PDB file of C-alpha atoms in Angstrom:
ATOM      1  CA  MET A   1     -12.183  -4.531 -12.611  1.00  0.00           C
ATOM      2  CA  ILE A   2     -10.576  -8.203 -13.834  1.00  0.00           C
ATOM      3  CA  VAL A   3     -13.915 -10.053 -14.602  1.00  0.00           C
ATOM      4  CA  GLY A   4     -17.145  -8.229 -16.047  1.00  0.00           C
ATOM      5  CA  GLU A   5     -19.198  -6.049 -13.901  1.00  0.00           C
ATOM      6  CA  ARG A   6     -22.429  -7.775 -14.625  1.00  0.00           C
ATOM      7  CA  ILE A   7     -20.819 -10.983 -13.568  1.00  0.00           C
ATOM      8  CA  THR A   8     -19.603  -9.521 -10.526  1.00  0.00           C
ATOM      9  CA  ASP A   9     -23.108  -8.016  -9.899  1.00  0.00           C
ATOM     10  CA  TYR A  10     -24.672 -11.270 -10.719  1.00  0.00           C
ATOM     11  CA  ILE A  11     -22.372 -13.053  -8.011  1.00  0.00           C
ATOM     12  CA  HIS A  12     -23.045 -10.517  -5.493  1.00  0.00           C
ATOM     13  CA  SER A  13     -27.130 -11.478  -5.976  1.00  0.00           C
ATOM     14  CA  LEU A  14     -26.837 -14.975  -4.854  1.00  0.00           C
ATOM     15  CA  GLU A  15     -24.924 -14.321  -1.640  1.00  0.00           C
ATOM     16  CA  ARG A  16     -26.806 -14.733   1.366  1.00  0.00           C
ATOM     17  CA  ASP A  17     -26.980 -11.842   4.233  1.00  0.00           C
ATOM     18  CA  ARG A  18     -24.332 -12.403   6.771  1.00  0.00           C
ATOM     19  CA  GLY A  19     -25.864 -11.039   9.841  1.00  0.00           C
ATOM     20  CA  PRO A  20     -26.672  -7.592  10.726  1.00  0.00           C
ATOM     21  CA  LEU A  21     -23.298  -7.072  12.197  1.00  0.00           C
ATOM     22  CA  LEU A  22     -21.425  -7.848   9.251  1.00  0.00           C
ATOM     23  CA  GLU A  23     -23.631  -5.934   7.021  1.00  0.00           C
ATOM     24  CA  GLU A  24     -22.920  -2.756   9.216  1.00  0.00           C
ATOM     25  CA  ILE A  25     -19.621  -3.455   9.551  1.00  0.00           C
ATOM     26  CA  ALA A  26     -19.132  -3.791   6.038  1.00  0.00           C
ATOM     27  CA  ARG A  27     -21.704  -1.059   4.532  1.00  0.00           C
ATOM     28  CA  GLU A  28     -20.106   1.327   7.275  1.00  0.00           C
ATOM     29  CA  ALA A  29     -16.486   0.686   5.982  1.00  0.00           C
ATOM     30  CA  ARG A  30     -16.946   1.099   1.831  1.00  0.00           C
ATOM     31  CA  LYS A  31     -19.007   4.489   3.303  1.00  0.00           C
ATOM     32  CA  ASN A  32     -15.727   5.707   4.696  1.00  0.00           C
ATOM     33  CA  TYR A  33     -13.371   4.071   2.222  1.00  0.00           C
ATOM     34  CA  ILE A  34     -11.677   1.926   4.672  1.00  0.00           C
ATOM     35  CA  PRO A  35     -10.172  -0.944   2.430  1.00  0.00           C
ATOM     36  CA  ILE A  36     -12.212  -4.608   3.042  1.00  0.00           C
ATOM     37  CA  ILE A  37     -12.185  -7.811   0.689  1.00  0.00           C
ATOM     38  CA  ARG A  38     -14.909  -7.504  -1.957  1.00  0.00           C
ATOM     39  CA  GLU A  39     -18.023  -9.899  -1.318  1.00  0.00           C
ATOM     40  CA  GLU A  40     -16.599 -12.380  -3.933  1.00  0.00           C
ATOM     41  CA  THR A  41     -13.275 -12.315  -2.607  1.00  0.00           C
ATOM     42  CA  ALA A  42     -15.357 -12.966   0.928  1.00  0.00           C
ATOM     43  CA  ALA A  43     -17.262 -15.771  -0.462  1.00  0.00           C
ATOM     44  CA  LEU A  44     -13.565 -17.621  -1.490  1.00  0.00           C
ATOM     45  CA  LEU A  45     -12.359 -16.741   1.732  1.00  0.00           C
ATOM     46  CA  GLN A  46     -15.175 -18.431   4.216  1.00  0.00           C
ATOM     47  CA  THR A  47     -15.245 -21.494   1.521  1.00  0.00           C
ATOM     48  CA  LEU A  48     -11.429 -21.964   1.966  1.00  0.00           C
ATOM     49  CA  VAL A  49     -11.547 -21.879   5.661  1.00  0.00           C
ATOM     50  CA  ALA A  50     -14.787 -23.836   5.958  1.00  0.00           C
ATOM     51  CA  ALA A  51     -12.886 -26.587   3.486  1.00  0.00           C
ATOM     52  CA  LYS A  52      -9.411 -26.409   5.883  1.00  0.00           C
ATOM     53  CA  ARG A  53     -11.174 -26.486   9.121  1.00  0.00           C
ATOM     54  CA  PRO A  54      -7.888 -24.903  10.731  1.00  0.00           C
ATOM     55  CA  GLN A  55      -6.941 -25.044  14.301  1.00  0.00           C
ATOM     56  CA  ALA A  56      -4.940 -21.862  13.880  1.00  0.00           C
ATOM     57  CA  ILE A  57      -5.290 -18.873  11.635  1.00  0.00           C
ATOM     58  CA  LEU A  58      -2.796 -16.032  11.058  1.00  0.00           C
ATOM     59  CA  GLU A  59      -3.924 -12.737   9.395  1.00  0.00           C
ATOM     60  CA  VAL A  60      -1.565  -9.401   8.235  1.00  0.00           C
ATOM     61  CA  GLY A  61      -3.873  -6.914   8.022  1.00  0.00           C
ATOM     62  CA  THR A  62      -7.065  -6.440  10.394  1.00  0.00           C
ATOM     63  CA  ALA A  63      -8.591  -2.772   8.808  1.00  0.00           C
ATOM     64  CA  VAL A  64     -12.187  -3.341  11.736  1.00  0.00           C
ATOM     65  CA  GLY A  65     -12.150  -6.763  12.181  1.00  0.00           C
ATOM     66  CA  TYR A  66     -14.550  -7.502   8.769  1.00  0.00           C
ATOM     67  CA  SER A  67     -12.342 -10.433   7.272  1.00  0.00           C
ATOM     68  CA  ALA A  68     -11.611 -11.398  10.731  1.00  0.00           C
ATOM     69  CA  LEU A  69     -15.055 -12.306  11.464  1.00  0.00           C
ATOM     70  CA  LEU A  70     -16.134 -14.039   8.356  1.00  0.00           C
ATOM     71  CA  MET A  71     -13.431 -16.255   8.837  1.00  0.00           C
ATOM     72  CA  ALA A  72     -14.844 -16.864  12.624  1.00  0.00           C
ATOM     73  CA  GLN A  73     -18.081 -17.753  11.393  1.00  0.00           C
ATOM     74  CA  VAL A  74     -17.345 -20.366   9.842  1.00  0.00           C
ATOM     75  CA  MET A  75     -14.372 -21.582  11.487  1.00  0.00           C
ATOM     76  CA  PRO A  76     -14.355 -24.754  14.076  1.00  0.00           C
ATOM     77  CA  ARG A  77     -15.350 -23.936  17.576  1.00  0.00           C
ATOM     78  CA  GLU A  78     -12.054 -24.589  19.475  1.00  0.00           C
ATOM     79  CA  CYS A  79      -9.525 -22.958  16.411  1.00  0.00           C
ATOM     80  CA  SER A  80      -8.372 -19.176  17.296  1.00  0.00           C
ATOM     81  CA  ILE A  81      -7.499 -16.333  15.175  1.00  0.00           C
ATOM     82  CA  THR A  82      -4.692 -13.928  15.632  1.00  0.00           C
ATOM     83  CA  THR A  83      -4.576 -10.908  13.309  1.00  0.00           C
ATOM     84  CA  ILE A  84      -2.032  -7.880  13.103  1.00  0.00           C
ATOM     85  CA  GLU A  85      -3.060  -4.158  12.353  1.00  0.00           C
ATOM     86  CA  LYS A  86      -0.533  -1.194  12.545  1.00  0.00           C
ATOM     87  CA  TYR A  87      -3.047   1.782  11.668  1.00  0.00           C
ATOM     88  CA  GLU A  88      -3.602   2.864  15.218  1.00  0.00           C
ATOM     89  CA  LYS A  89      -6.941   4.256  14.202  1.00  0.00           C
ATOM     90  CA  ARG A  90      -9.074   1.312  13.154  1.00  0.00           C
ATOM     91  CA  ILE A  91      -7.546  -0.772  16.106  1.00  0.00           C
ATOM     92  CA  PRO A  92      -9.746   0.371  18.409  1.00  0.00           C
ATOM     93  CA  GLN A  93     -12.428  -0.691  15.756  1.00  0.00           C
ATOM     94  CA  ALA A  94     -11.625  -3.635  15.104  1.00  0.00           C
ATOM     95  CA  ARG A  95     -11.721  -4.232  18.887  1.00  0.00           C
ATOM     96  CA  GLU A  96     -15.225  -3.013  19.577  1.00  0.00           C
ATOM     97  CA  ASN A  97     -16.404  -4.920  16.235  1.00  0.00           C
ATOM     98  CA  PHE A  98     -14.720  -8.512  17.941  1.00  0.00           C
ATOM     99  CA  ARG A  99     -16.527  -7.737  21.631  1.00  0.00           C
ATOM    100  CA  ARG A 100     -19.648  -6.719  19.579  1.00  0.00           C
ATOM    101  CA  ALA A 101     -19.715 -10.536  17.428  1.00  0.00           C
ATOM    102  CA  GLY A 102     -18.432 -12.019  20.822  1.00  0.00           C
ATOM    103  CA  GLU A 103     -15.263 -13.220  18.996  1.00  0.00           C
ATOM    104  CA  GLU A 104     -12.766 -11.966  21.966  1.00  0.00           C
ATOM    105  CA  GLU A 105     -11.890 -15.155  23.139  1.00  0.00           C
ATOM    106  CA  ARG A 106     -11.185 -16.198  19.544  1.00  0.00           C
ATOM    107  CA  ILE A 107      -9.476 -13.329  17.994  1.00  0.00           C
ATOM    108  CA  HIS A 108      -6.284 -12.149  19.679  1.00  0.00           C
ATOM    109  CA  LEU A 109      -5.968  -8.697  17.824  1.00  0.00           C
ATOM    110  CA  LEU A 110      -1.606  -7.785  17.998  1.00  0.00           C
ATOM    111  CA  GLU A 111      -0.904  -3.956  17.598  1.00  0.00           C
ATOM    112  CA  GLY A 112       2.157  -2.853  15.449  1.00  0.00           C
ATOM    113  CA  ASP A 113       4.233  -3.503  12.627  1.00  0.00           C
ATOM    114  CA  ALA A 114       3.752  -7.092  10.857  1.00  0.00           C
ATOM    115  CA  GLN A 115       7.697  -6.947  10.447  1.00  0.00           C
ATOM    116  CA  GLU A 116       8.542  -7.262  13.622  1.00  0.00           C
ATOM    117  CA  ILE A 117       5.151  -8.861  15.306  1.00  0.00           C
ATOM    118  CA  LEU A 118       6.312 -11.727  13.003  1.00  0.00           C
ATOM    119  CA  LYS A 119       9.322 -12.519  14.373  1.00  0.00           C
ATOM    120  CA  THR A 120       7.683 -13.020  17.641  1.00  0.00           C
ATOM    121  CA  LEU A 121       5.176 -15.427  16.761  1.00  0.00           C
ATOM    122  CA  SER A 122       5.808 -19.214  17.356  1.00  0.00           C
ATOM    123  CA  GLY A 123       2.854 -20.819  15.306  1.00  0.00           C
ATOM    124  CA  PRO A 124       2.217 -22.935  13.217  1.00  0.00           C
ATOM    125  CA  PHE A 125      -0.603 -21.642  11.584  1.00  0.00           C
ATOM    126  CA  ASP A 126      -3.006 -23.926   9.389  1.00  0.00           C
ATOM    127  CA  LEU A 127      -4.368 -21.133   7.221  1.00  0.00           C
ATOM    128  CA  ILE A 128      -2.838 -17.518   7.019  1.00  0.00           C
ATOM    129  CA  PHE A 129      -4.520 -14.746   5.274  1.00  0.00           C
ATOM    130  CA  MET A 130      -2.723 -11.731   3.913  1.00  0.00           C
ATOM    131  CA  ASP A 131      -4.468  -8.536   3.564  1.00  0.00           C
ATOM    132  CA  ALA A 132      -1.937  -5.673   4.094  1.00  0.00           C
ATOM    133  CA  ALA A 133       0.269  -3.583   2.807  1.00  0.00           C
ATOM    134  CA  LYS A 134       1.082  -4.805  -1.259  1.00  0.00           C
ATOM    135  CA  GLY A 135       4.198  -3.898  -1.315  1.00  0.00           C
ATOM    136  CA  GLN A 136       5.466  -5.574   1.666  1.00  0.00           C
ATOM    137  CA  TYR A 137       4.292  -9.385   0.786  1.00  0.00           C
ATOM    138  CA  LEU A 138       7.273 -10.417  -0.832  1.00  0.00           C
ATOM    139  CA  GLY A 139       9.747  -9.218   2.221  1.00  0.00           C
ATOM    140  CA  TRP A 140       7.121 -11.566   4.563  1.00  0.00           C
ATOM    141  CA  LEU A 141       7.129 -14.554   2.630  1.00  0.00           C
ATOM    142  CA  PRO A 142       9.968 -16.731   4.037  1.00  0.00           C
ATOM    143  CA  ARG A 143       8.651 -15.716   7.738  1.00  0.00           C
ATOM    144  CA  ILE A 144       5.386 -16.522   6.610  1.00  0.00           C
ATOM    145  CA  LEU A 145       6.270 -19.950   5.612  1.00  0.00           C
ATOM    146  CA  GLN A 146       8.101 -20.671   8.608  1.00  0.00           C
ATOM    147  CA  LEU A 147       4.838 -19.895  10.444  1.00  0.00           C
ATOM    148  CA  LEU A 148       2.325 -22.207   7.965  1.00  0.00           C
ATOM    149  CA  SER A 149       1.986 -26.176   9.061  1.00  0.00           C
ATOM    150  CA  PRO A 150       3.313 -28.803   7.266  1.00  0.00           C
ATOM    151  CA  GLY A 151      -0.106 -29.156   4.104  1.00  0.00           C
ATOM    152  CA  GLY A 152      -0.967 -25.465   5.573  1.00  0.00           C
ATOM    153  CA  MET A 153      -2.816 -22.712   3.086  1.00  0.00           C
ATOM    154  CA  LEU A 154      -1.373 -19.537   2.813  1.00  0.00           C
ATOM    155  CA  ILE A 155      -4.076 -16.891   0.965  1.00  0.00           C
ATOM    156  CA  SER A 156      -2.935 -13.531  -0.478  1.00  0.00           C
ATOM    157  CA  ASP A 157      -5.569 -10.688  -1.371  1.00  0.00           C
ATOM    158  CA  ASN A 158      -5.006  -7.929  -3.402  1.00  0.00           C
ATOM    159  CA  VAL A 159      -2.692  -9.381  -6.144  1.00  0.00           C
ATOM    160  CA  LEU A 160      -3.674  -8.634  -9.199  1.00  0.00           C
ATOM    161  CA  GLN A 161      -3.554  -4.940  -8.821  1.00  0.00           C
ATOM    162  CA  ASP A 162      -7.141  -4.277 -10.167  1.00  0.00           C
ATOM    163  CA  GLY A 163      -5.599  -6.196 -13.589  1.00  0.00           C
ATOM    164  CA  ASP A 164      -2.646  -3.385 -13.965  1.00  0.00           C
ATOM    165  CA  ILE A 165      -0.391  -6.564 -12.770  1.00  0.00           C
ATOM    166  CA  VAL A 166      -0.379  -6.741 -16.358  1.00  0.00           C
ATOM    167  CA  GLU A 167       0.822  -3.617 -17.311  1.00  0.00           C
ATOM    168  CA  SER A 168       4.603  -2.564 -18.375  1.00  0.00           C
ATOM    169  CA  ARG A 169       5.808  -0.939 -15.199  1.00  0.00           C
ATOM    170  CA  PHE A 170       6.052   2.266 -17.219  1.00  0.00           C
ATOM    171  CA  ALA A 171       1.971   2.241 -17.689  1.00  0.00           C
ATOM    172  CA  VAL A 172       1.800   2.523 -14.100  1.00  0.00           C
ATOM    173  CA  GLU A 173       1.462   5.534 -12.427  1.00  0.00           C
ATOM    174  CA  ARG A 174       5.146   6.455 -10.843  1.00  0.00           C
ATOM    175  CA  ARG A 175       3.912   6.087  -7.491  1.00  0.00           C
ATOM    176  CA  ASN A 176       2.482   2.372  -7.705  1.00  0.00           C
ATOM    177  CA  ARG A 177       5.397   1.087  -9.688  1.00  0.00           C
ATOM    178  CA  THR A 178       7.319  -0.007  -6.895  1.00  0.00           C
ATOM    179  CA  ILE A 179       4.224  -1.894  -5.634  1.00  0.00           C
ATOM    180  CA  HIS A 180       3.954  -3.014  -9.093  1.00  0.00           C
ATOM    181  CA  GLY A 181       7.677  -4.354  -9.111  1.00  0.00           C
ATOM    182  CA  ARG A 182       7.154  -6.102  -5.683  1.00  0.00           C
ATOM    183  CA  MET A 183       3.777  -7.963  -6.528  1.00  0.00           C
ATOM    184  CA  ARG A 184       5.044  -9.446  -9.881  1.00  0.00           C
ATOM    185  CA  GLU A 185       8.039 -10.898  -7.758  1.00  0.00           C
ATOM    186  CA  TYR A 186       6.027 -12.431  -5.184  1.00  0.00           C
ATOM    187  CA  LEU A 187       3.526 -14.260  -7.550  1.00  0.00           C
ATOM    188  CA  TYR A 188       6.624 -15.453  -9.504  1.00  0.00           C
ATOM    189  CA  GLU A 189       7.957 -16.993  -6.302  1.00  0.00           C
ATOM    190  CA  LEU A 190       4.796 -18.690  -5.126  1.00  0.00           C
ATOM    191  CA  LYS A 191       4.462 -20.277  -8.542  1.00  0.00           C
ATOM    192  CA  HIS A 192       8.202 -21.350  -9.097  1.00  0.00           C
ATOM    193  CA  MET A 193       8.511 -22.336  -5.447  1.00  0.00           C
ATOM    194  CA  ASP A 194       9.194 -26.476  -5.461  1.00  0.00           C
ATOM    195  CA  SER A 195       7.179 -26.194  -1.613  1.00  0.00           C
ATOM    196  CA  LEU A 196       3.857 -24.456  -2.745  1.00  0.00           C
ATOM    197  CA  VAL A 197       1.309 -25.100  -4.849  1.00  0.00           C
ATOM    198  CA  THR A 198      -0.361 -22.106  -6.012  1.00  0.00           C
ATOM    199  CA  SER A 199      -3.226 -20.888  -8.032  1.00  0.00           C
ATOM    200  CA  VAL A 200      -4.202 -17.484  -8.829  1.00  0.00           C
ATOM    201  CA  VAL A 201      -7.659 -16.817  -8.903  1.00  0.00           C
ATOM    202  CA  PRO A 202      -8.694 -13.509 -10.933  1.00  0.00           C
ATOM    203  CA  ILE A 203     -11.422 -12.905  -8.613  1.00  0.00           C
ATOM    204  CA  GLY A 204     -12.279  -9.244  -6.855  1.00  0.00           C
ATOM    205  CA  ASP A 205      -8.676  -8.098  -6.724  1.00  0.00           C
ATOM    206  CA  GLY A 206      -6.842 -11.080  -7.327  1.00  0.00           C
ATOM    207  CA  VAL A 207      -6.154 -13.709  -5.055  1.00  0.00           C
ATOM    208  CA  THR A 208      -4.081 -16.343  -4.631  1.00  0.00           C
ATOM    209  CA  ILE A 209      -4.309 -19.902  -2.737  1.00  0.00           C
ATOM    210  CA  SER A 210      -0.647 -21.606  -1.763  1.00  0.00           C
ATOM    211  CA  VAL A 211      -0.259 -25.182  -0.080  1.00  0.00           C
ATOM    212  CA  LEU A 212       2.185 -25.749   1.574  1.00  0.00           C
ATOM    213  CA  ARG A 213       3.764 -29.323   1.022  1.00  0.00           C
ATOM    214  CA  GLU A 214       3.898 -31.349   3.450  1.00  0.00           C
ATOM    215  CA  GLU A 215       6.950 -33.274   2.165  1.00  0.00           C
ATOM    216  CA  MET A 216       8.824 -29.988   1.357  1.00  0.00           C
ATOM    217  CA  LYS A 217       8.547 -28.568   5.130  1.00  0.00           C
TER     218      LYS A 217
END
């Protein structure tokens, strides 16, 4: 837990009901250990989408469609979301959730490996939400930035690894060391690229918010 539990619980207590469908999706996902964004991260995501008012959104990592539907709740009517998922068992659930929400026309789900699908997209996207395999963020970054519109926003979730990001690699479980190293490199790149202005926000499991400077595109 990056932020104290009492503060997190209090923040959760302030949240408004997001509607019966989203509440059901979140409840079922947590019951079945399907990774979805945390409540405080969900609120931040919706706020950023509402502020940015994008015309096109790219999401890398659909899971069961929860975060895509969160964004759809607050994005402009004419906006569309392209979302990528490779885990076959979750794809039918996501499609059904989009259907139940009446968002099939605005949310387009692409099935397969993000590394390959990203090569086929033309963009530009005004907002990109990364919430997939953490060890791949660094490898995807060059193509992600090509797809991002000038002044566009890149939001990356799960970047602080429950606080483990500050630990020495030898203090991290052996199976997590590669991801740990890659995420530290990813955060360094985001903070040191001249083309980006980036903030690291220690809520949920850590979020970065990066804006592509228009004059650097």
